[in-house]
mmCIF file of C-alpha atoms in Angstrom:
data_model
loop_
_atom_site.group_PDB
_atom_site.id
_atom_site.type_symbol
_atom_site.label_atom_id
_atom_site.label_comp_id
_atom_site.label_asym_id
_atom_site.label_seq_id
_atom_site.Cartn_x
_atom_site.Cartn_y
_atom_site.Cartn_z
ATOM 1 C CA UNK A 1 271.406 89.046 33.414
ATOM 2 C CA UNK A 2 270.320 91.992 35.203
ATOM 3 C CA UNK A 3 267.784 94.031 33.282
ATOM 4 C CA UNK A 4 266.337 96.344 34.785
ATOM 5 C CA UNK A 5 264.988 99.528 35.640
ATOM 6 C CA UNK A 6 265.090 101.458 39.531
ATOM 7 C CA UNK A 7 263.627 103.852 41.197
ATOM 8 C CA UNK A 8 264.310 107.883 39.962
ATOM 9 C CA UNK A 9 265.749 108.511 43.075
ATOM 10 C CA UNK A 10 268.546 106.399 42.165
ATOM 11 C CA UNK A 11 269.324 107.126 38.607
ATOM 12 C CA UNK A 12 271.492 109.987 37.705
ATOM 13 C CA UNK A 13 273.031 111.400 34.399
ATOM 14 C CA UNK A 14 275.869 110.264 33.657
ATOM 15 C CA UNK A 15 277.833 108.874 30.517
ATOM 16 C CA UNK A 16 277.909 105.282 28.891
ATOM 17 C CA UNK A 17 280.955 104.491 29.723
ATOM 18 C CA UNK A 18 280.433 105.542 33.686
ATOM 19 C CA UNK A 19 277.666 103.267 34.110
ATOM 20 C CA UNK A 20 279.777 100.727 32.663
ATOM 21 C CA UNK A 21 282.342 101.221 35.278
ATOM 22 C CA UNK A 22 279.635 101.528 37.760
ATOM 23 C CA UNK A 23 278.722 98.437 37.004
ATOM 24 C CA UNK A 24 282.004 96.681 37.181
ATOM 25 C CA UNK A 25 282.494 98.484 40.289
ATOM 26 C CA UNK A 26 279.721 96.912 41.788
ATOM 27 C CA UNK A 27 280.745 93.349 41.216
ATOM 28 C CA UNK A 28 283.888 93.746 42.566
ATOM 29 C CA UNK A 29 282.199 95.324 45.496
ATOM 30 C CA UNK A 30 280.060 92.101 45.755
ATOM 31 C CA UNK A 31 283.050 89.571 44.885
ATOM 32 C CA UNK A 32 285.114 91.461 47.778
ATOM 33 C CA UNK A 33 282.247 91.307 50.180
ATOM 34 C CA UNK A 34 281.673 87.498 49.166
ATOM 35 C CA UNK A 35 285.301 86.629 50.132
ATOM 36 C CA UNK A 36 285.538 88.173 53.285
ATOM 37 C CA UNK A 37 281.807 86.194 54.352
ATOM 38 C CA UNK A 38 283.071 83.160 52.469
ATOM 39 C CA UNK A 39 280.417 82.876 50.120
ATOM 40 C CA UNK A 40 280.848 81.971 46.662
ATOM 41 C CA UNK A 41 279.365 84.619 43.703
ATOM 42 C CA UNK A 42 279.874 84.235 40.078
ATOM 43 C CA UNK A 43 279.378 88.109 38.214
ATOM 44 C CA UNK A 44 277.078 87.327 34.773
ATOM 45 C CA UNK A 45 276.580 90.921 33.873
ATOM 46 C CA UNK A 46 277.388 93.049 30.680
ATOM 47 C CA UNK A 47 281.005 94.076 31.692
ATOM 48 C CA UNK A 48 281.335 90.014 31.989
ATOM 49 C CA UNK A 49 279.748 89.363 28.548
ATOM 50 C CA UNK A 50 282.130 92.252 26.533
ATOM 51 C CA UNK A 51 285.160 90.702 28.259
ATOM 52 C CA UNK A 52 284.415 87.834 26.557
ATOM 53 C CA UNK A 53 283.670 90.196 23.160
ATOM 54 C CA UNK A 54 279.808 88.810 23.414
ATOM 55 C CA UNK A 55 276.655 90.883 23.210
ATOM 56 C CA UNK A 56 272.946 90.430 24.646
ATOM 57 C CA UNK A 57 270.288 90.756 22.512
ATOM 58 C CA UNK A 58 268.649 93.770 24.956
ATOM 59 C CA UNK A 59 270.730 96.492 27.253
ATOM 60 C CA UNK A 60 271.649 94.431 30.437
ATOM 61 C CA UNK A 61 271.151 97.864 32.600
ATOM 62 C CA UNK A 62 271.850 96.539 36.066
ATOM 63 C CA UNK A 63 274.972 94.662 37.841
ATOM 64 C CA UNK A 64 274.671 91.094 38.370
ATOM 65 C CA UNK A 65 275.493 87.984 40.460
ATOM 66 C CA UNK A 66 274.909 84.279 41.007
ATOM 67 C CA UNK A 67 275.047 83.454 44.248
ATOM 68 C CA UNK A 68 275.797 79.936 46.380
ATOM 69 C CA UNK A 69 272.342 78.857 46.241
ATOM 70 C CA UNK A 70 272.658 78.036 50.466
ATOM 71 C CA UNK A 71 274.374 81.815 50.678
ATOM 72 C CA UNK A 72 271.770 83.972 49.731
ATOM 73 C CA UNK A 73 270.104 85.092 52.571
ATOM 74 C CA UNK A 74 273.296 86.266 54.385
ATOM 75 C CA UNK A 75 274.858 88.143 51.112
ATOM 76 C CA UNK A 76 271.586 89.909 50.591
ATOM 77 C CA UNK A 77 271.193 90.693 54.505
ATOM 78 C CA UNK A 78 275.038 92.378 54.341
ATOM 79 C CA UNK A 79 274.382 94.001 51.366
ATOM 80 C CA UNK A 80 271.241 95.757 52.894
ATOM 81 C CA UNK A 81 273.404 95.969 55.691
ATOM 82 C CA UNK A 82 275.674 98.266 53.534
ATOM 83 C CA UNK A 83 273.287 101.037 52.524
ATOM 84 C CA UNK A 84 271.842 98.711 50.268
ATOM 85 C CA UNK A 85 267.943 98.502 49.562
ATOM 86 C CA UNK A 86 265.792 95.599 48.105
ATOM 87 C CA UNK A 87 263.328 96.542 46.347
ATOM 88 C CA UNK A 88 260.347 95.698 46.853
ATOM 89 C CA UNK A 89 258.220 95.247 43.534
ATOM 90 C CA UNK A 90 260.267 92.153 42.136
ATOM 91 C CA UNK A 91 258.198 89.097 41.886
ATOM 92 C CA UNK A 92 254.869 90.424 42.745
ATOM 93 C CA UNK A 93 253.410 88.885 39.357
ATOM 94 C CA UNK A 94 254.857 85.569 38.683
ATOM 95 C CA UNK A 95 253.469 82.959 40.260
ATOM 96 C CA UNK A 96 256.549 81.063 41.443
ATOM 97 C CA UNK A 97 259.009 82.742 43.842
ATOM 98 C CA UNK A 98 261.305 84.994 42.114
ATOM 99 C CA UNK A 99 264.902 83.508 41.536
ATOM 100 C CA UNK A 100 266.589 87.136 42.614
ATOM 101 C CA UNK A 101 266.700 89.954 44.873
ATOM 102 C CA UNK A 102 267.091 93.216 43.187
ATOM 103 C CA UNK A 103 268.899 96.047 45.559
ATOM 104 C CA UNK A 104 269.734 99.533 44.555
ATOM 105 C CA UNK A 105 272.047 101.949 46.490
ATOM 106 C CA UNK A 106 271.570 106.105 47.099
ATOM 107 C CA UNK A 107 274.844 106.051 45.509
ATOM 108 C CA UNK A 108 274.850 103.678 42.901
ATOM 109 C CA UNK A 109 274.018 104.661 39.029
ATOM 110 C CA UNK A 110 273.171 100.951 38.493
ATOM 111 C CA UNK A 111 271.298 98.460 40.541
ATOM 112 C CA UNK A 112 272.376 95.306 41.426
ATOM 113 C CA UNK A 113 270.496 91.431 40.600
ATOM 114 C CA UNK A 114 271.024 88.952 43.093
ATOM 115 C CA UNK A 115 270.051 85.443 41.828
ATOM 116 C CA UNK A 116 270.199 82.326 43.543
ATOM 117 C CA UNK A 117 269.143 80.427 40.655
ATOM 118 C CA UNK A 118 269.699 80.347 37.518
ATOM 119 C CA UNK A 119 266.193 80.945 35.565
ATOM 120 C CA UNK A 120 266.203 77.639 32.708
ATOM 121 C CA UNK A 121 268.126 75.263 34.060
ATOM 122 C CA UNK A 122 266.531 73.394 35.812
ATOM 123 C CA UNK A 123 268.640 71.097 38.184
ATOM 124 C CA UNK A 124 269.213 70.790 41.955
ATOM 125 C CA UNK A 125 270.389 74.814 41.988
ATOM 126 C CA UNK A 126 273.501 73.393 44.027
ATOM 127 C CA UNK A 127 274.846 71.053 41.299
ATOM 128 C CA UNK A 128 274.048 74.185 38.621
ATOM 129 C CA UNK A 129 276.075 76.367 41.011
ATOM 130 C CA UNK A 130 278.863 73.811 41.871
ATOM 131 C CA UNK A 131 278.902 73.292 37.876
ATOM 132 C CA UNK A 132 279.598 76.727 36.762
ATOM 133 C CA UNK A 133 281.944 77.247 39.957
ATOM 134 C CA UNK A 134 284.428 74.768 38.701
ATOM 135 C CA UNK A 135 284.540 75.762 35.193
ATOM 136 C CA UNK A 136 283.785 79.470 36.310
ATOM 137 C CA UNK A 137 286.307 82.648 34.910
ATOM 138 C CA UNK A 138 288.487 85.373 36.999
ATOM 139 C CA UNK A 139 287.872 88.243 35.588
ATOM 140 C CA UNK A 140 289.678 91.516 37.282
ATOM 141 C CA UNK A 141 287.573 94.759 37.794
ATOM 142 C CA UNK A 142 288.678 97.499 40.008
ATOM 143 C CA UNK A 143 291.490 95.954 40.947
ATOM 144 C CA UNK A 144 289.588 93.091 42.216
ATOM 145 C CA UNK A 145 289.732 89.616 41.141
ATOM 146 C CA UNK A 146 285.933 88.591 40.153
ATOM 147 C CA UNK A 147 284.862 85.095 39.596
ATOM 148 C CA UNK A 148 282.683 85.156 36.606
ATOM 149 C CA UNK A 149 280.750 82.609 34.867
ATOM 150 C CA UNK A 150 283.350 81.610 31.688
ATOM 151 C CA UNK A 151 282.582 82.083 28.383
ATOM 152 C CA UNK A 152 280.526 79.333 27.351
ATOM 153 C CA UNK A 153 278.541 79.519 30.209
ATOM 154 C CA UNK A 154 277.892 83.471 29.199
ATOM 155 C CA UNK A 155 276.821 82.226 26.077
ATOM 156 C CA UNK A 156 274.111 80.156 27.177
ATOM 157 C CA UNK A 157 272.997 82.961 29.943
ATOM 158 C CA UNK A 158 272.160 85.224 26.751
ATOM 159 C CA UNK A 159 270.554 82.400 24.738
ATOM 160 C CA UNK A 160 268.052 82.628 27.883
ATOM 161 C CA UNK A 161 267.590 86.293 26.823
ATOM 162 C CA UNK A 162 265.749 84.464 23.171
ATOM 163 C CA UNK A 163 263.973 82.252 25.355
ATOM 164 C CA UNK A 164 262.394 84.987 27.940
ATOM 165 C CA UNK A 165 263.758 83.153 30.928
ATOM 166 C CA UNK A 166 265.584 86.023 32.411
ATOM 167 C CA UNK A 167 262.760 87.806 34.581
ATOM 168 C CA UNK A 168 261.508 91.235 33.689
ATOM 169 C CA UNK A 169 263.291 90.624 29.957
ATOM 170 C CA UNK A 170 260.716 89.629 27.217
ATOM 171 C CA UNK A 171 261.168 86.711 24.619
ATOM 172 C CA UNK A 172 263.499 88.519 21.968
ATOM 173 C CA UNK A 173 261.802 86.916 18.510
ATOM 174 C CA UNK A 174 265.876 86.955 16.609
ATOM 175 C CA UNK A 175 267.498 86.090 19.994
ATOM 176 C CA UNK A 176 268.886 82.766 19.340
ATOM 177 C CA UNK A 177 269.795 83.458 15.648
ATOM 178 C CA UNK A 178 271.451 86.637 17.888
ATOM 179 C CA UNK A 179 273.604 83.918 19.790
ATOM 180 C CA UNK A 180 274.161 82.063 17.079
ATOM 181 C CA UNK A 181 275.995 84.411 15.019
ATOM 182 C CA UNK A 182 278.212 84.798 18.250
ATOM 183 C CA UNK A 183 279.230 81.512 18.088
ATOM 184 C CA UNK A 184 280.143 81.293 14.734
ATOM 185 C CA UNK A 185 283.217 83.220 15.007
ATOM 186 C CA UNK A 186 285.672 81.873 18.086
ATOM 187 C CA UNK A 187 284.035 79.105 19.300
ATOM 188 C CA UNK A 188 284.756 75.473 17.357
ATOM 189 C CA UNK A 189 282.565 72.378 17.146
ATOM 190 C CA UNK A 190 284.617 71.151 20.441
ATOM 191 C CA UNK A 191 282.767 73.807 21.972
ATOM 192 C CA UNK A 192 279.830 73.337 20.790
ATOM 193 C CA UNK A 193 279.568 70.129 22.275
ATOM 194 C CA UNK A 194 280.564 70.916 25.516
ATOM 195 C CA UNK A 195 277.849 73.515 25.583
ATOM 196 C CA UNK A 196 275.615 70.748 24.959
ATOM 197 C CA UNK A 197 277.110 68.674 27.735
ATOM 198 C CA UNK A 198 275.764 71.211 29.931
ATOM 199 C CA UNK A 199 272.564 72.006 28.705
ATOM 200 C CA UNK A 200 271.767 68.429 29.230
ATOM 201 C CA UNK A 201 273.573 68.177 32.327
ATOM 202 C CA UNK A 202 271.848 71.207 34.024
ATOM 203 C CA UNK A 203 268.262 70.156 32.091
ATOM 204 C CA UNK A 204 267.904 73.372 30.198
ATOM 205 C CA UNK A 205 266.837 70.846 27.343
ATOM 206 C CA UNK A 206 263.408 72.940 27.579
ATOM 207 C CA UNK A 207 264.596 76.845 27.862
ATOM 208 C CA UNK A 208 267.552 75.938 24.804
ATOM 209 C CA UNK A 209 265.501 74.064 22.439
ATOM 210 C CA UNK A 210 266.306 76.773 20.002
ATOM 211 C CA UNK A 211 269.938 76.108 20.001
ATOM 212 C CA UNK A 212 269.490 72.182 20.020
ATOM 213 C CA UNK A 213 267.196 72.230 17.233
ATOM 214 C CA UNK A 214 269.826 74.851 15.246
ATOM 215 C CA UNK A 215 272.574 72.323 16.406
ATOM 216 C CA UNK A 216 270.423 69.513 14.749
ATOM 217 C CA UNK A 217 269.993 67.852 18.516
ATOM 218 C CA UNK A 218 267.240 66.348 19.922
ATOM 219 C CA UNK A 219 265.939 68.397 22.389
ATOM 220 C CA UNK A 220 263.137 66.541 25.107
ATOM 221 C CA UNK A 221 261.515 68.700 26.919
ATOM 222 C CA UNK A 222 261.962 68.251 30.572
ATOM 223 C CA UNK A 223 258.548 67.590 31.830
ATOM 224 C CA UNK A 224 259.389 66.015 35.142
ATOM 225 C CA UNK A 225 261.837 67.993 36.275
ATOM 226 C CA UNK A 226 264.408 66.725 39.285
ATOM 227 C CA UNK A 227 262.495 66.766 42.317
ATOM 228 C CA UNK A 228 265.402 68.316 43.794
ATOM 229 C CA UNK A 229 265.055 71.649 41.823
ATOM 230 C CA UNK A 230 261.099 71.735 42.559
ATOM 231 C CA UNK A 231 262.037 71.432 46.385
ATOM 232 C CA UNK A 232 264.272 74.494 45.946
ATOM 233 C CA UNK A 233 261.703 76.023 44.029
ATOM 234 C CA UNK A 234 258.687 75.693 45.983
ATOM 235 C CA UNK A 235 260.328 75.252 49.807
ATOM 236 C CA UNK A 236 258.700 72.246 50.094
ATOM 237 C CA UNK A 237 260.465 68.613 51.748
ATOM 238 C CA UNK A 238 258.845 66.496 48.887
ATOM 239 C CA UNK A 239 257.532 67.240 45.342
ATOM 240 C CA UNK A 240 254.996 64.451 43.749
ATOM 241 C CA UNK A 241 255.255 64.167 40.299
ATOM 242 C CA UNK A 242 252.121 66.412 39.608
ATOM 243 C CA UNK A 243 254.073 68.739 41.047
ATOM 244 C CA UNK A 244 256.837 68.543 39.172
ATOM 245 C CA UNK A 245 254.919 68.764 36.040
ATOM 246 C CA UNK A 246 253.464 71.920 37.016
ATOM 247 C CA UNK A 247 256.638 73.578 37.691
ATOM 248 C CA UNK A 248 258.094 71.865 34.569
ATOM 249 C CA UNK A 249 255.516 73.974 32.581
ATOM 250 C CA UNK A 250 255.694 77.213 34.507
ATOM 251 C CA UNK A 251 259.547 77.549 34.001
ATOM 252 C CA UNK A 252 258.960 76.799 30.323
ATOM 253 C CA UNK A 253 259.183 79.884 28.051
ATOM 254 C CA UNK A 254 255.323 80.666 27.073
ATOM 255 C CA UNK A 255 255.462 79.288 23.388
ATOM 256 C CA UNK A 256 256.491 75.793 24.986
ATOM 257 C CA UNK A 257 253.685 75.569 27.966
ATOM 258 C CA UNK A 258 250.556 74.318 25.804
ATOM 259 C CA UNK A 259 252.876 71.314 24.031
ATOM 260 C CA UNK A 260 254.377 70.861 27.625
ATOM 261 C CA UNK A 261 251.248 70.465 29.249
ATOM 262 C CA UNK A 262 249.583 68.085 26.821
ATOM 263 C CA UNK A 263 253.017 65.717 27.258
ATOM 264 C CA UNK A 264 252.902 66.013 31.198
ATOM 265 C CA UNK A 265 249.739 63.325 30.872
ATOM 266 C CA UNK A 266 252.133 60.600 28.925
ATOM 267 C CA UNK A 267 254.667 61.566 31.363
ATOM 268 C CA UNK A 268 252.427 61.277 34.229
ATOM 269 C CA UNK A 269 251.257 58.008 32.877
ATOM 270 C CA UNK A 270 247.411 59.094 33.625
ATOM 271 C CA UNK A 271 245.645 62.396 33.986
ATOM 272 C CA UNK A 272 245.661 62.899 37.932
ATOM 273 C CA UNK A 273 242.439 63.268 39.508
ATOM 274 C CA UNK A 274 240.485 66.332 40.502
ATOM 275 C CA UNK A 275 241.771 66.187 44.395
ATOM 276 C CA UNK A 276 245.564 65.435 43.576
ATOM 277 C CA UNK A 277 245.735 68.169 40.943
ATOM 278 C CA UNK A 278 244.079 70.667 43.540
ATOM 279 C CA UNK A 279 246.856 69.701 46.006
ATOM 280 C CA UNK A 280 249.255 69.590 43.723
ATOM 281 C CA UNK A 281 248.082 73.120 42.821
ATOM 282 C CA UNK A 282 247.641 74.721 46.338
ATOM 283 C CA UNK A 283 251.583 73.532 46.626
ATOM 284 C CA UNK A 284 252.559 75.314 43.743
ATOM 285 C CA UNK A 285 250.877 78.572 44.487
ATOM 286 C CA UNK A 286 251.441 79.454 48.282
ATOM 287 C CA UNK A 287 255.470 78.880 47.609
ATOM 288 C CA UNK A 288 255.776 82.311 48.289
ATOM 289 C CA UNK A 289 254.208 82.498 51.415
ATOM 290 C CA UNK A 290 256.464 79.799 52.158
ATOM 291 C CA UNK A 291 259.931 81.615 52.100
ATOM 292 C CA UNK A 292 259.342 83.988 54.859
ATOM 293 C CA UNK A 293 259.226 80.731 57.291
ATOM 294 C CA UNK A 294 263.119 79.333 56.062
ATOM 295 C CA UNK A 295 266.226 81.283 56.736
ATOM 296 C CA UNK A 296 269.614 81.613 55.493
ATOM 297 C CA UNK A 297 270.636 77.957 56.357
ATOM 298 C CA UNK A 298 268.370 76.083 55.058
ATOM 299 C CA UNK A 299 269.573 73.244 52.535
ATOM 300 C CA UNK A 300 266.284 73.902 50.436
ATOM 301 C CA UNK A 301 267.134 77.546 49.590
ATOM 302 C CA UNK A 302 267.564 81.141 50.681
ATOM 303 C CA UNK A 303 264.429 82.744 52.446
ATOM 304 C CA UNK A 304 265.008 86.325 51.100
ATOM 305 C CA UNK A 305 261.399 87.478 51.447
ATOM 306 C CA UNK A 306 260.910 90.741 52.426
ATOM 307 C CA UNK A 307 259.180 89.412 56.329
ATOM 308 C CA UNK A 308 262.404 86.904 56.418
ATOM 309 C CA UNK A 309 265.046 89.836 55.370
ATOM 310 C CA UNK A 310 262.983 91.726 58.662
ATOM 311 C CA UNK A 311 263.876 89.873 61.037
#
């Protein structure tokens, strides 16, 4: 994770190898900062992926971090806090809320992706979070110990990379056959299953059908998703199954939306009428507007929005 590209003002010329520190630097930055506020942050950047001798399929330019989904709001508000500033152009044309904050510092080389959810799975973001947390890695950069997501769960964050579910990175044509080849070497069929177990266990059944189908799986495509991820999703107290449909086929890469669309009617059980789908759709698309209202607290998610980070 953590594509990207910042303002001029912020890059500078340096060497490969420097932004690579600066990178690394700036995760143990954010692990340090998380300890001290008690907030939990896993680092899922490219430092992360060569400890583990993996590759992406595309240059991972900025630093990045999953965050306790409930956490957000105050790590970003510190950060900013710091010197730190969010920029402002992320998200502007999707039309879900975006699942990161993206800050840059005067005297950073790289910039740094702040994600409170992780795009293609598609379970309560909590249980994701509490998920990788247990099995997470501790990595040491500058000195600092840096919880990490662990290697298997780095593998699946770059299978995301084939799928085009990491924003701002397009659909990579070779990038599961690009993940595959990684797992051919070091990782046995024990593995392999337990990558499975949590592709089905965080429903990113939809986003990973490429590695199912390679694995010979089944792969169902989620088209009701939990209602407790479309809450998160959409800052809402209750999600009808319309809803969830819609969602379902939003957060589906773009090859998979027309074939998850026509199976949301079977799922559905009927085709809703004219007035429920135009509720269900007014829900969907003011979710933005919605996260200035919800603050850093709230069990639904983290109200990051640039009016919320204002006040």
């Amino acid at each position: 994770m953590g594509r990207g590209v910042g303002p001029s003002s912020h890059r500078r010329t340096t060497k490969e190898d420097a932004l690579h520190d600066d990178r690394a630097e700036i995760v143990a930055e954010v692990s340090r900062l998380g300890e001290t506020l008690r907030i939990r942050t896993l680092a899922a950047c490219e430092p992360v992926l060569e400890h583990f001798g993996l590759e992406a399929p595309v240059e991972l330019i900025n630093a990045a971090v999953l965050v306790d989904p409930a956490s957000t709001t105050h790590l970003v508000r510190t950060l900013i806090a710091d010197g730190w500033v969010i920029d402002q152009s992320q998200g502007r044309t999707s039309i879900l809320p975006p699942t990161r904050a993206t800050l840059w510092h005067p005297l950073r080389a790289r910039g740094l992706d702040v994600y409170y959810l992780l795009p293609g799975f598609l379970a309560d973001p909590e249980v994701t979070f509490d998920v990788l947390w247990e099995s997470r890695a501790n990595l040491t950069f500058d000195s600092v110990n840096v919880p990490s997501l662990n290697r298997g769960a780095n593998v699946l964050t770059v299978a995301l990379y084939g799928a085009g579910k990491i924003p701002g990175v397009p659909r990579v044509a070779s990038g599961y056959d690009f993940v595959l080849a990684q797992l051919a070497t070091g990782f046995t069929p024990a593995d392999i299953e337990d990558l499975i177990a949590v592709i089905e266990k965080l429903h990113g059944t939809t986003a990973m059908r490429g590695l199912l189908v390679a694995w010979g799986r089944e792969s169902p495509a989620d088209v009701l998703i939990p209602e407790s991820y479309a809450k998160w999703r959409l800052k809402v107290d209750a999600a009808s199954p319309v809803v969830r449909a819609m969602v379902a086929v939003l957060e589906a890469p773009i090859p998979q939306r027309w074939e998850l669309a026509r199976m949301s009617q079977r799922a559905l059980g009927s085709m809703p009428g004219p007035g429920e789908f135009i509720r269900a759709l007014r829900v969907v698309l003011n979710a933005k507007s919605r996260l200035r209202d919800y603050s850093p607290s709230d069990p639904r998610g983290s109200g990051w929005a640039d009016d919320a980070l204002s006040r």
